[in-house]
Amino acid sequence: MKTKPSVVKVMPPQKDEESIADLMEKLLLKIGEDPERQGLVRTPERADKALRFLTSGYETDVQSIVNGALFEEKCDEMVVVKDIEFYSMCEHHMLPFFGTMHVAYLPNNQLIGLSKIPRIVDMFARRLQLQERLTHQVAETLQEVLKPRGVGVICEARHFCMMMRGVEKQHSGAVTSAMLGAFRARKETRDEFLSLVSHRNHPFY
Ligand SMILES: [Zn+2]
């Protein structure tokens, strides 16, 4: 069965009696470490805090980010925010993947505050993700919120699960894209977007 990539049920984080720090201490024992040794004494707490931050996107919603930052404006030229860096975690291994995203839209007399776009990227990046889904969620969210004539998103990333384990390919990156509306239908629009984001230093080399 084919499902839309962005349909993911998000559960509220569970806050029961066993904390992430407790689980981390058990994890240290499982991998053969001594949680009592000096360097590790506070590690479960620190890892708890870090993991909460890295998954804080579960507790953020689009409405609270966009909150009043939409502007009526007679504007139909492409808006591009490029080289948005992001850090996420793959849902298959819970290892980081990171890279840059380029986001563009063709307004339909409505603009969004530019700083809101990286915040939308962060909201979805700070969840367990697939790069493909992350790319689509950013595109579909902008489409939904702004009702523009189209949205284009390109995402380039490197995955620790590929670099540190498995195939151990340190220099291979993955590129994903999502093109909606005019970006999908019109080659000229797509080409304009690609040319606007291609004049840059490649982030990885
Ligand atoms: Zn992975």
CSV table of C-alpha atoms and ligand atoms in Angstrom, one decimal:
chain,number,residue,atom,x,y,z
A,1,MET,CA,0.0,0.0,0.0
A,2,LYS,CA,1.3,3.4,-0.9
A,3,THR,CA,1.0,6.0,1.8
A,4,LYS,CA,1.7,9.7,1.6
A,5,PRO,CA,5.2,10.2,3.0
A,6,SER,CA,4.3,12.8,5.5
A,7,VAL,CA,1.5,11.0,7.2
A,8,VAL,CA,3.2,10.0,10.4
A,9,LYS,CA,1.4,9.7,13.7
A,10,VAL,CA,3.0,11.7,16.4
A,11,MET,CA,2.5,10.6,19.9
A,12,PRO,CA,3.0,12.9,22.9
A,13,PRO,CA,6.3,12.1,24.6
A,14,GLN,CA,5.8,9.7,27.5
A,15,LYS,CA,6.8,11.0,30.8
A,16,ASP,CA,6.5,8.0,33.1
A,17,GLU,CA,8.5,7.0,36.1
A,18,GLU,CA,11.5,5.7,34.1
A,19,SER,CA,13.4,8.6,32.7
A,20,ILE,CA,15.6,8.7,29.6
A,21,ALA,CA,18.5,9.1,32.0
A,22,ASP,CA,17.5,5.8,33.7
A,23,LEU,CA,17.4,4.1,30.3
A,24,MET,CA,20.7,5.5,29.3
A,25,GLU,CA,22.3,4.1,32.4
A,26,LYS,CA,21.0,0.7,31.5
A,27,LEU,CA,22.3,1.2,28.0
A,28,LEU,CA,25.8,1.9,29.3
A,29,LEU,CA,25.7,-1.4,31.2
A,30,LYS,CA,24.4,-3.2,28.1
A,31,ILE,CA,27.3,-2.1,25.9
A,32,GLY,CA,29.8,-3.1,28.6
A,33,GLU,CA,30.5,0.2,30.2
A,34,ASP,CA,30.7,1.1,33.9
A,35,PRO,CA,28.2,3.9,34.5
A,36,GLU,CA,29.9,4.6,37.8
A,37,ARG,CA,33.3,5.6,36.4
A,38,GLN,CA,34.1,9.2,36.7
A,39,GLY,CA,33.6,10.3,33.1
A,40,LEU,CA,30.2,8.6,32.8
A,41,VAL,CA,28.6,9.6,36.1
A,42,ARG,CA,26.6,12.4,34.6
A,43,THR,CA,26.4,11.0,31.1
A,44,PRO,CA,22.9,9.6,31.4
A,45,GLU,CA,21.6,13.0,32.5
A,46,ARG,CA,23.5,14.8,29.7
A,47,ALA,CA,22.3,12.2,27.1
A,48,ASP,CA,18.8,12.7,28.4
A,49,LYS,CA,19.0,16.4,27.8
A,50,ALA,CA,20.6,16.1,24.4
A,51,LEU,CA,18.1,13.5,23.2
A,52,ARG,CA,15.2,15.7,24.4
A,53,PHE,CA,16.6,18.6,22.4
A,54,LEU,CA,17.2,16.5,19.3
A,55,THR,CA,13.7,15.3,19.4
A,56,SER,CA,12.0,18.5,20.5
A,57,GLY,CA,10.2,18.8,17.2
A,58,TYR,CA,7.6,16.4,18.6
A,59,GLU,CA,6.5,19.1,21.0
A,60,THR,CA,6.4,21.9,18.4
A,61,ASP,CA,3.6,22.6,16.0
A,62,VAL,CA,3.4,24.6,12.8
A,63,GLN,CA,0.7,27.0,14.1
A,64,SER,CA,2.9,28.2,17.0
A,65,ILE,CA,5.8,28.8,14.6
A,66,VAL,CA,3.8,30.6,11.9
A,67,ASN,CA,1.8,32.6,14.5
A,68,GLY,CA,1.0,35.8,12.8
A,69,ALA,CA,3.9,35.9,10.4
A,70,LEU,CA,1.9,35.8,7.2
A,71,PHE,CA,1.7,39.0,5.2
A,72,GLU,CA,-0.6,40.0,2.4
A,73,GLU,CA,1.6,41.4,-0.3
A,74,LYS,CA,1.3,41.9,-4.1
A,75,CYS,CA,4.3,39.7,-4.9
A,76,ASP,CA,4.6,37.0,-7.4
A,77,GLU,CA,8.4,36.6,-7.7
A,78,MET,CA,10.1,33.5,-6.4
A,79,VAL,CA,11.2,33.6,-2.8
A,80,VAL,CA,14.2,31.4,-2.0
A,81,VAL,CA,15.9,30.6,1.3
A,82,LYS,CA,19.0,28.6,0.6
A,83,ASP,CA,21.6,26.7,2.5
A,84,ILE,CA,19.5,26.1,5.6
A,85,GLU,CA,21.6,23.8,7.7
A,86,PHE,CA,19.8,21.1,9.6
A,87,TYR,CA,20.6,18.2,11.9
A,88,SER,CA,18.3,15.2,12.2
A,89,MET,CA,18.3,11.6,13.2
A,90,CYS,CA,17.4,8.7,11.0
A,91,GLU,CA,14.6,6.6,12.2
A,92,HIS,CA,16.2,3.3,11.2
A,93,HIS,CA,19.3,3.6,13.3
A,94,MET,CA,18.8,6.7,15.5
A,95,LEU,CA,22.0,8.1,14.1
A,96,PRO,CA,22.4,11.6,12.9
A,97,PHE,CA,22.1,12.8,9.4
A,98,PHE,CA,22.7,16.4,8.5
A,99,GLY,CA,23.0,18.7,5.6
A,100,THR,CA,21.4,21.7,3.9
A,101,MET,CA,18.0,22.4,2.5
A,102,HIS,CA,17.0,24.9,-0.1
A,103,VAL,CA,13.4,26.1,0.1
A,104,ALA,CA,11.5,28.2,-2.5
A,105,TYR,CA,8.0,29.2,-3.1
A,106,LEU,CA,6.0,31.2,-5.6
A,107,PRO,CA,3.8,33.5,-3.6
A,108,ASN,CA,0.1,34.0,-4.3
A,109,ASN,CA,-0.1,37.5,-2.7
A,110,GLN,CA,0.9,36.1,0.6
A,111,LEU,CA,4.4,35.9,2.2
A,112,ILE,CA,5.8,34.3,5.3
A,113,GLY,CA,8.5,35.8,7.5
A,114,LEU,CA,11.8,34.5,6.1
A,115,SER,CA,13.0,33.3,9.5
A,116,LYS,CA,10.0,31.0,9.9
A,117,ILE,CA,11.2,28.8,7.1
A,118,PRO,CA,14.3,27.5,8.9
A,119,ARG,CA,12.2,27.1,12.0
A,120,ILE,CA,9.8,24.8,10.1
A,121,VAL,CA,12.8,22.9,8.8
A,122,ASP,CA,14.1,22.5,12.4
A,123,MET,CA,10.7,21.4,13.7
A,124,PHE,CA,10.6,18.4,11.3
A,125,ALA,CA,14.4,17.7,11.5
A,126,ARG,CA,14.2,17.4,15.3
A,127,ARG,CA,12.2,14.2,15.0
A,128,LEU,CA,13.2,10.7,13.9
A,129,GLN,CA,13.2,11.0,10.2
A,130,LEU,CA,13.7,9.8,6.7
A,131,GLN,CA,15.4,12.4,4.5
A,132,GLU,CA,12.7,11.9,1.9
A,133,ARG,CA,9.9,12.5,4.4
A,134,LEU,CA,11.6,15.5,5.9
A,135,THR,CA,11.9,17.1,2.5
A,136,HIS,CA,8.2,16.4,1.7
A,137,GLN,CA,7.0,17.6,5.1
A,138,VAL,CA,8.7,21.0,4.7
A,139,ALA,CA,7.2,21.4,1.2
A,140,GLU,CA,3.7,20.3,2.1
A,141,THR,CA,3.6,22.4,5.2
A,142,LEU,CA,4.5,25.6,3.3
A,143,GLN,CA,1.9,24.6,0.6
A,144,GLU,CA,-0.7,24.2,3.3
A,145,VAL,CA,0.1,27.4,5.3
A,146,LEU,CA,0.8,29.8,2.4
A,147,LYS,CA,-1.3,28.5,-0.4
A,148,PRO,CA,1.3,29.6,-2.8
A,149,ARG,CA,1.4,28.8,-6.5
A,150,GLY,CA,4.1,26.2,-5.8
A,151,VAL,CA,6.9,25.1,-3.5
A,152,GLY,CA,10.3,23.6,-4.2
A,153,VAL,CA,12.5,21.9,-1.7
A,154,ILE,CA,16.0,20.3,-2.3
A,155,CYS,CA,17.7,18.6,0.5
A,156,GLU,CA,21.3,17.4,0.5
A,157,ALA,CA,22.5,15.3,3.5
A,158,ARG,CA,25.1,12.9,4.8
A,159,HIS,CA,24.1,10.0,7.0
A,160,PHE,CA,26.1,8.7,9.9
A,161,CYS,CA,24.5,5.3,9.5
A,162,MET,CA,26.2,5.1,6.1
A,163,MET,CA,29.4,6.8,7.1
A,164,MET,CA,30.2,5.0,10.4
A,165,ARG,CA,28.6,1.6,9.8
A,166,GLY,CA,27.2,-0.5,7.0
A,167,VAL,CA,28.7,0.6,3.7
A,168,GLU,CA,31.1,3.0,5.5
A,169,LYS,CA,31.1,5.5,2.6
A,170,GLN,CA,32.3,8.8,4.1
A,171,HIS,CA,31.8,11.0,1.1
A,172,SER,CA,28.5,9.9,-0.3
A,173,GLY,CA,25.6,12.3,0.1
A,174,ALA,CA,22.0,11.8,-0.6
A,175,VAL,CA,19.9,14.4,-2.5
A,176,THR,CA,16.1,14.5,-2.2
A,177,SER,CA,13.6,17.0,-3.6
A,178,ALA,CA,9.9,17.8,-3.4
A,179,MET,CA,8.3,19.9,-6.1
A,180,LEU,CA,4.7,21.0,-5.7
A,181,GLY,CA,2.4,23.1,-7.9
A,182,ALA,CA,4.3,25.3,-10.5
A,183,PHE,CA,7.6,23.8,-9.4
A,184,ARG,CA,6.3,20.4,-10.6
A,185,ALA,CA,4.3,21.6,-13.6
A,186,ARG,CA,6.7,24.2,-15.1
A,187,LYS,CA,10.2,23.4,-16.2
A,188,GLU,CA,11.1,27.1,-16.3
A,189,THR,CA,10.1,27.5,-12.6
A,190,ARG,CA,12.2,24.5,-11.6
A,191,ASP,CA,15.1,25.7,-13.6
A,192,GLU,CA,15.0,29.1,-12.1
A,193,PHE,CA,15.0,27.5,-8.6
A,194,LEU,CA,17.9,25.2,-9.5
A,195,SER,CA,20.0,28.1,-10.9
A,196,LEU,CA,19.3,30.2,-7.9
A,197,VAL,CA,20.6,27.6,-5.5
A,198,SER,CA,23.4,26.1,-7.5
A,199,HIS,CA,25.8,29.1,-7.2
A,200,ARG,CA,27.3,28.2,-3.9
A,201,ASN,CA,30.1,26.4,-2.2
A,202,HIS,CA,29.2,22.8,-1.8
A,203,PRO,CA,28.8,22.2,1.9
A,204,PHE,CA,30.6,18.9,2.1
A,205,TYR,CA,33.8,19.3,0.1
B,1,ZN,ZN,20.0,5.1,9.2
